[in-house]
Short mmCIF file of C-alpha atoms in Angstrom, two decimals:
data_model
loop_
_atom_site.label_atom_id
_atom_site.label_comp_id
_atom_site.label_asym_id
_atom_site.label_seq_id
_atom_site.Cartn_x
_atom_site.Cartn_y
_atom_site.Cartn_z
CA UNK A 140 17.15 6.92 11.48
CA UNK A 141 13.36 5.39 10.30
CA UNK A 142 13.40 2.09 9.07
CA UNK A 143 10.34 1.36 6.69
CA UNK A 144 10.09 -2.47 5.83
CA UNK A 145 8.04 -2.37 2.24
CA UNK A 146 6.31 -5.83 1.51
CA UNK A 147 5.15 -6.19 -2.00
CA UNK A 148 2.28 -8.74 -2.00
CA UNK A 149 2.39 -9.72 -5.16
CA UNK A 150 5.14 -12.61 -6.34
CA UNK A 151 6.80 -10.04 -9.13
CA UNK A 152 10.33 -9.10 -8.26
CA UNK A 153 10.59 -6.36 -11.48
CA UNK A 154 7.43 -4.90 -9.65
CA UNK A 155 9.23 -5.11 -6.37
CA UNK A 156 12.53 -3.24 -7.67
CA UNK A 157 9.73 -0.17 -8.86
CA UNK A 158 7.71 0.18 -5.54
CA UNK A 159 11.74 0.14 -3.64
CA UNK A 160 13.06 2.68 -6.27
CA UNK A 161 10.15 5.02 -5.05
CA UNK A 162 9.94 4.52 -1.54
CA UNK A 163 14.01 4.94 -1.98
CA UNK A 164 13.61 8.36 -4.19
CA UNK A 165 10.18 9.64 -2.19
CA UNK A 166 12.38 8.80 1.31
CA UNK A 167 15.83 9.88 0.68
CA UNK A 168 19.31 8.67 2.63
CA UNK A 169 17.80 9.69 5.79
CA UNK A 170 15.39 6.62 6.16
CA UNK A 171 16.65 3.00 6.01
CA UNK A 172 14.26 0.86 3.54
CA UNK A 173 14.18 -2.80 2.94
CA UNK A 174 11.58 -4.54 0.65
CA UNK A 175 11.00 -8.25 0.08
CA UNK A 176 8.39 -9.67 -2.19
CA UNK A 177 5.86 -12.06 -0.94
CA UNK A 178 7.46 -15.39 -1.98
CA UNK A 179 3.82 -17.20 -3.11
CA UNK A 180 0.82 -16.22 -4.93
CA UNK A 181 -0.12 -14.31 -7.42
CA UNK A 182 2.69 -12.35 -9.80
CA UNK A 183 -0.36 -10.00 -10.75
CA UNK A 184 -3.22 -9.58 -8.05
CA UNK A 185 -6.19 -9.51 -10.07
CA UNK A 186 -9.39 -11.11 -8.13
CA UNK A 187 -10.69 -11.62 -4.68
CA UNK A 188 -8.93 -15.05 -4.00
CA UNK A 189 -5.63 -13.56 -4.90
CA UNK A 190 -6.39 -10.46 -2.51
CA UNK A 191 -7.22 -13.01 0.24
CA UNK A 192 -4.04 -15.11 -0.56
CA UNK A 193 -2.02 -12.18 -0.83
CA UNK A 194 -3.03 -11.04 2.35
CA UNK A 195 -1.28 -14.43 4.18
CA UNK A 196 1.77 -13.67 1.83
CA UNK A 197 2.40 -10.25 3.30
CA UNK A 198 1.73 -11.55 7.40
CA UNK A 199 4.27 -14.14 6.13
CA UNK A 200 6.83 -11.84 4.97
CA UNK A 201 6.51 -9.43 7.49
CA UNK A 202 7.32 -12.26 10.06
CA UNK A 203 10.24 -13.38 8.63
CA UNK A 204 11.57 -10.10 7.72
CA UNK A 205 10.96 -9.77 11.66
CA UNK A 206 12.73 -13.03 12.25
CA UNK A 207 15.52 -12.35 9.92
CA UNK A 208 16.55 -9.10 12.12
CA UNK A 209 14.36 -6.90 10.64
CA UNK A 210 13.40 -3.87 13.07
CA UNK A 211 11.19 -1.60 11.68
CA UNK A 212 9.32 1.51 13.03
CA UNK A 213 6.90 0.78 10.27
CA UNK A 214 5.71 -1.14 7.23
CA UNK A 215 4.15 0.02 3.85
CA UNK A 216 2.13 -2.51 1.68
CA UNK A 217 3.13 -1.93 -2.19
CA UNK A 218 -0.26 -3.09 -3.43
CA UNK A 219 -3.04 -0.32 -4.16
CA UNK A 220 -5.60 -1.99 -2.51
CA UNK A 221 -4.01 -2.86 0.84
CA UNK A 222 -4.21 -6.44 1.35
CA UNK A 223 -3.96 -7.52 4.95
CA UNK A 224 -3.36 -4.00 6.02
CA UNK A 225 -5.56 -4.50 9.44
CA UNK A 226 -3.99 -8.38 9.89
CA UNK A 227 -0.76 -6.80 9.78
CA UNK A 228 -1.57 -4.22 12.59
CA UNK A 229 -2.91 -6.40 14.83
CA UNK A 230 0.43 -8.86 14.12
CA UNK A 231 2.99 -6.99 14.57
CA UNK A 232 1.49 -3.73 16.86
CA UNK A 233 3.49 -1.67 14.56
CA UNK A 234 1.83 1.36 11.85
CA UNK A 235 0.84 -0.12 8.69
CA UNK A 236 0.74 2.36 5.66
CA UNK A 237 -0.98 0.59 2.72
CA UNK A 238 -1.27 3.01 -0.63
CA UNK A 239 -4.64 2.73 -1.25
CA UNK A 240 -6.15 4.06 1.95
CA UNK A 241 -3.09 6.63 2.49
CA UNK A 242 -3.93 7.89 -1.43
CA UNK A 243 -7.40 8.40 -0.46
CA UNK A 244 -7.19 10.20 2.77
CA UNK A 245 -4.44 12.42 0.88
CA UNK A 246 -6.67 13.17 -1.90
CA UNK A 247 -9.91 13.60 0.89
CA UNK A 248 -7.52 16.57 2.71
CA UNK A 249 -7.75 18.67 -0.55
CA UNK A 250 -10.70 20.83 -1.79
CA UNK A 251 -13.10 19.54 -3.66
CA UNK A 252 -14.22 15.85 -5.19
CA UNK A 253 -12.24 13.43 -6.80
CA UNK A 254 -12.19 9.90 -8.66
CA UNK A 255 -10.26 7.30 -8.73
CA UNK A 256 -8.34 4.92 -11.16
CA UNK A 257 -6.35 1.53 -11.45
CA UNK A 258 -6.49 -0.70 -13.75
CA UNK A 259 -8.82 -4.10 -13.02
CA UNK A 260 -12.66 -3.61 -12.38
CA UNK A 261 -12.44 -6.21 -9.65
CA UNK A 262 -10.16 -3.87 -8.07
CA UNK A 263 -12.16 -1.19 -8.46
CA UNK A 264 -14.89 -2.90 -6.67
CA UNK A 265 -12.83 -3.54 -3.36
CA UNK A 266 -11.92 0.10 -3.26
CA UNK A 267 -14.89 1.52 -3.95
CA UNK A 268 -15.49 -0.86 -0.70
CA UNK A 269 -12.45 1.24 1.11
CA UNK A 270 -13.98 4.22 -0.15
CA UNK A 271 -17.07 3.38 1.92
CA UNK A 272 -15.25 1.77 4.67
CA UNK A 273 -13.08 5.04 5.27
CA UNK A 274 -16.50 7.30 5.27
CA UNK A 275 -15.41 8.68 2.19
CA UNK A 276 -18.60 8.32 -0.32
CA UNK A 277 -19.35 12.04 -0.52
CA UNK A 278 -15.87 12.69 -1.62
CA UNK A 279 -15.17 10.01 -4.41
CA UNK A 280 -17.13 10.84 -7.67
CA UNK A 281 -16.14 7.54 -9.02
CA UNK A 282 -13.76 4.33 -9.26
CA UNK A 283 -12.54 3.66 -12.53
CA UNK A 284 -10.86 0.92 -14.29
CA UNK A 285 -8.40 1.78 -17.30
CA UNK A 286 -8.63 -0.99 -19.73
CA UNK A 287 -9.64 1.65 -22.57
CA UNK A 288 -7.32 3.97 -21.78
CA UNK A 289 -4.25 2.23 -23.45
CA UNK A 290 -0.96 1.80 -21.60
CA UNK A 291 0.54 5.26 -22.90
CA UNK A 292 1.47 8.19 -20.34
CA UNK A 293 -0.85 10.58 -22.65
CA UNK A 294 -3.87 8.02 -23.45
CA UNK A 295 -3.91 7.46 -19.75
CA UNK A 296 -3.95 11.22 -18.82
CA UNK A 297 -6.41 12.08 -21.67
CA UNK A 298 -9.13 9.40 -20.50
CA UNK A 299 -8.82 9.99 -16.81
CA UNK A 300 -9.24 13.45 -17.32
CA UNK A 301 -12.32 13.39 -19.68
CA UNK A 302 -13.82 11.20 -16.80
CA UNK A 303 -12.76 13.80 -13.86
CA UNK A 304 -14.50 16.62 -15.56
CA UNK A 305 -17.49 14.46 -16.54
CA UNK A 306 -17.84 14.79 -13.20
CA UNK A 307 -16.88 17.77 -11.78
CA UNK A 308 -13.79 16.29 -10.01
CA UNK A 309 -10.59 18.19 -8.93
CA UNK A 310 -8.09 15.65 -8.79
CA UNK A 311 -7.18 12.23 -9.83
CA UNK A 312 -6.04 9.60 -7.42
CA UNK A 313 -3.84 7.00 -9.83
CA UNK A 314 -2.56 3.91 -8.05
CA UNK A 315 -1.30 0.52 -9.20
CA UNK A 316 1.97 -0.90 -8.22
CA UNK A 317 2.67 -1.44 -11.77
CA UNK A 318 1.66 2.15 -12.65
CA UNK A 319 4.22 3.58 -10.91
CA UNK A 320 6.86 4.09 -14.02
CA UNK A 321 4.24 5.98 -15.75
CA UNK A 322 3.23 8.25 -13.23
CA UNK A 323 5.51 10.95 -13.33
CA UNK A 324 4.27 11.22 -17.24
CA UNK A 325 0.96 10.96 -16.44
CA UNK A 326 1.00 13.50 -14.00
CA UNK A 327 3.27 16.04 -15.87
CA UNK A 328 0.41 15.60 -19.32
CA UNK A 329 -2.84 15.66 -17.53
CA UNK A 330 -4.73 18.98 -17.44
CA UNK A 331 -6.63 17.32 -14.39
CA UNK A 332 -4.19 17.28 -11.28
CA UNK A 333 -2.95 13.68 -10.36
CA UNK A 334 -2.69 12.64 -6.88
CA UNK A 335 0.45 10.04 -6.57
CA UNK A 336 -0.73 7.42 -3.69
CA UNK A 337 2.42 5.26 -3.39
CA UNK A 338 4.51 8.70 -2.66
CA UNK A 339 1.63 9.70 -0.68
CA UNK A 340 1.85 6.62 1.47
CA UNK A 341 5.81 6.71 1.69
CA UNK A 342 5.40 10.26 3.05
CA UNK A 343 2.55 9.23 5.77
CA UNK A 344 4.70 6.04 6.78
CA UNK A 345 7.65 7.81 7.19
CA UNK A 346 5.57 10.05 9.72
CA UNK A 347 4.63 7.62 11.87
CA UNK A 348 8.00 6.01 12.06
CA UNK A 349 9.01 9.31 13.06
CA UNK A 350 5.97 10.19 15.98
CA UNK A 351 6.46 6.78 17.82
CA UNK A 352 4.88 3.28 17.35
CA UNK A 353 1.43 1.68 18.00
CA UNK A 354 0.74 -0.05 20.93
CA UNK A 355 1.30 -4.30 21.01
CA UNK A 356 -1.58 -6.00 20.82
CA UNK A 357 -2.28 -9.97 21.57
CA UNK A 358 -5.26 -10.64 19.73
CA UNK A 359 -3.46 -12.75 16.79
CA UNK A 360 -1.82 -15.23 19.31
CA UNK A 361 -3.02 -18.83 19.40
CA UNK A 362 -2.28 -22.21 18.38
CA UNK A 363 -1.43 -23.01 14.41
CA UNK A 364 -1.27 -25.63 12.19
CA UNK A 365 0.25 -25.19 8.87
CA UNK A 366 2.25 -22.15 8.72
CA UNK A 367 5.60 -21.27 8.25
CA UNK A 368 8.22 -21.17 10.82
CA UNK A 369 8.40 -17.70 10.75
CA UNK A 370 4.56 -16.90 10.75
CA UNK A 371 4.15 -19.99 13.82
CA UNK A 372 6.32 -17.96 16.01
CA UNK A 373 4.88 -14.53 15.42
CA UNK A 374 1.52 -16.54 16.27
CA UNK A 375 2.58 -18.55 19.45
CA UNK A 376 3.98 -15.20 21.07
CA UNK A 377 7.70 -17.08 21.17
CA UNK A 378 9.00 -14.13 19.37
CA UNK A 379 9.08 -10.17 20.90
CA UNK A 380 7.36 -8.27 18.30
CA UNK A 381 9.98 -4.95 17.54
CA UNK A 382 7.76 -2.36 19.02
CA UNK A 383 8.27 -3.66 22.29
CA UNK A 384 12.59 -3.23 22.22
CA UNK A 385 13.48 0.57 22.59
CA UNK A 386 14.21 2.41 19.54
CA UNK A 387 16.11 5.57 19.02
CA UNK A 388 15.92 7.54 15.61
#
């Protein structure tokens, strides 16, 4: 049976119980899931400082999760926007799903050009960044931030799609942790399809639990100062990261 370990990097446990009621509904019985909140930071992740911090809250959670008996054949980060995604790779050796980059290359596998949409221009910014970063510039008609759009399934729907055919897009790519209760609304009253990115990711994660893990890598260990218990050990090499133990599904 796949075991997904979900780490919500943000400090909000009502947001945490959303992103684990998806990835619980998107997976089904057959895959084990266990999420844990990042336990500093920000509740809401709303600039680059709390992107960085939040990045050192999910390599902390992972590792104790890990420490704690966790064993997972992969990890999703409940954040649309990925924080510490490539950290967390090169930690634990294991695949790291975040829903930003899986909603994207989702969206990029369809015909035709798309935008995207959160809520937060700062946000915005750093993935119009992973937009670029994942070669995916000719694809994306445009990042947009919601903060006319109301907080109403149908004002939502209404303004993304006026901005999708503004520019000629197919589809919609809609992500924000805290967007997920509204999604299925927003999907079922736009005339512009909407791409879900958290189901998108849960889907992709589940896939490489499933296909076998990533390789261990050695390039985090060293010396700390600082850090938890947890994250020290993952650090000094003291602990043997799960990929390395046998699994059977």
């Amino acid at each position: 049976m796949p075991r997904l370990l979900v780490i919500n990097p943000n400090t909000s446990q009502r947001v945490s119980q959303s992103i684990d009621a998806l990835v619980r509904d998107e997976a089904g019985a057959a895959v084990t899931v266990q999420t844990v909140t990042a336990t500093f930071g920000f509740r809401y992740i709303s600039s680059r400082a709390a992107v960085a911090i939040a990045a050192h809250a999910v390599l902390d959670a992972a590792a104790q999760a890990i420490a704690e008996g966790a064993a997972p054949d992969a990890i999703i980060l409940g954040c649309f926007g990925d924080p510490g995604l490539d950290a967390l790779v090169e930690m634990t050796g294991l695949p790291v799903v975040g829903f930003a980059e899986a909603g994207l290359l989702a969206a990029a596998e369809e015909h035709g050009p798309f935008i995207v949409a959160t809520r937060g221009v700062v946000w915005c910014e750093m993935l119009s960044e992973l937009v670029q970063k994942l070669d995916l510039g000719h694809r994306v008609s445009g990042v947009y931030s919601m903060e006319k759009a109301g907080d109403d399934a149908s004002g939502i729907a209404d303004f993304l799609s006026a901005r999708a055919r503004e520019v000629g897009a197919s589809r919609i790519v809609l992500g924000g942790a805290g967007l997920i209760p509204a999604l299925p609304q927003v999907i079922a009253t736009s005339p512009v399809p909407v791409l879900d990115p958290h189901r998108a990711g849960v889907r992709k994660a589940i896939r490489l639990a499933t296909s076998g893990r990533a390789l261990p890598t050695n390039g985090s260990k060293g010396e700390t100062t600082g850090l938890s218990p947890a994250l020290t050990d993952a650090f000094s090499g003291s602990v043997q990261p799960p990929l390395q133990a046998s699994s059977a599904h």
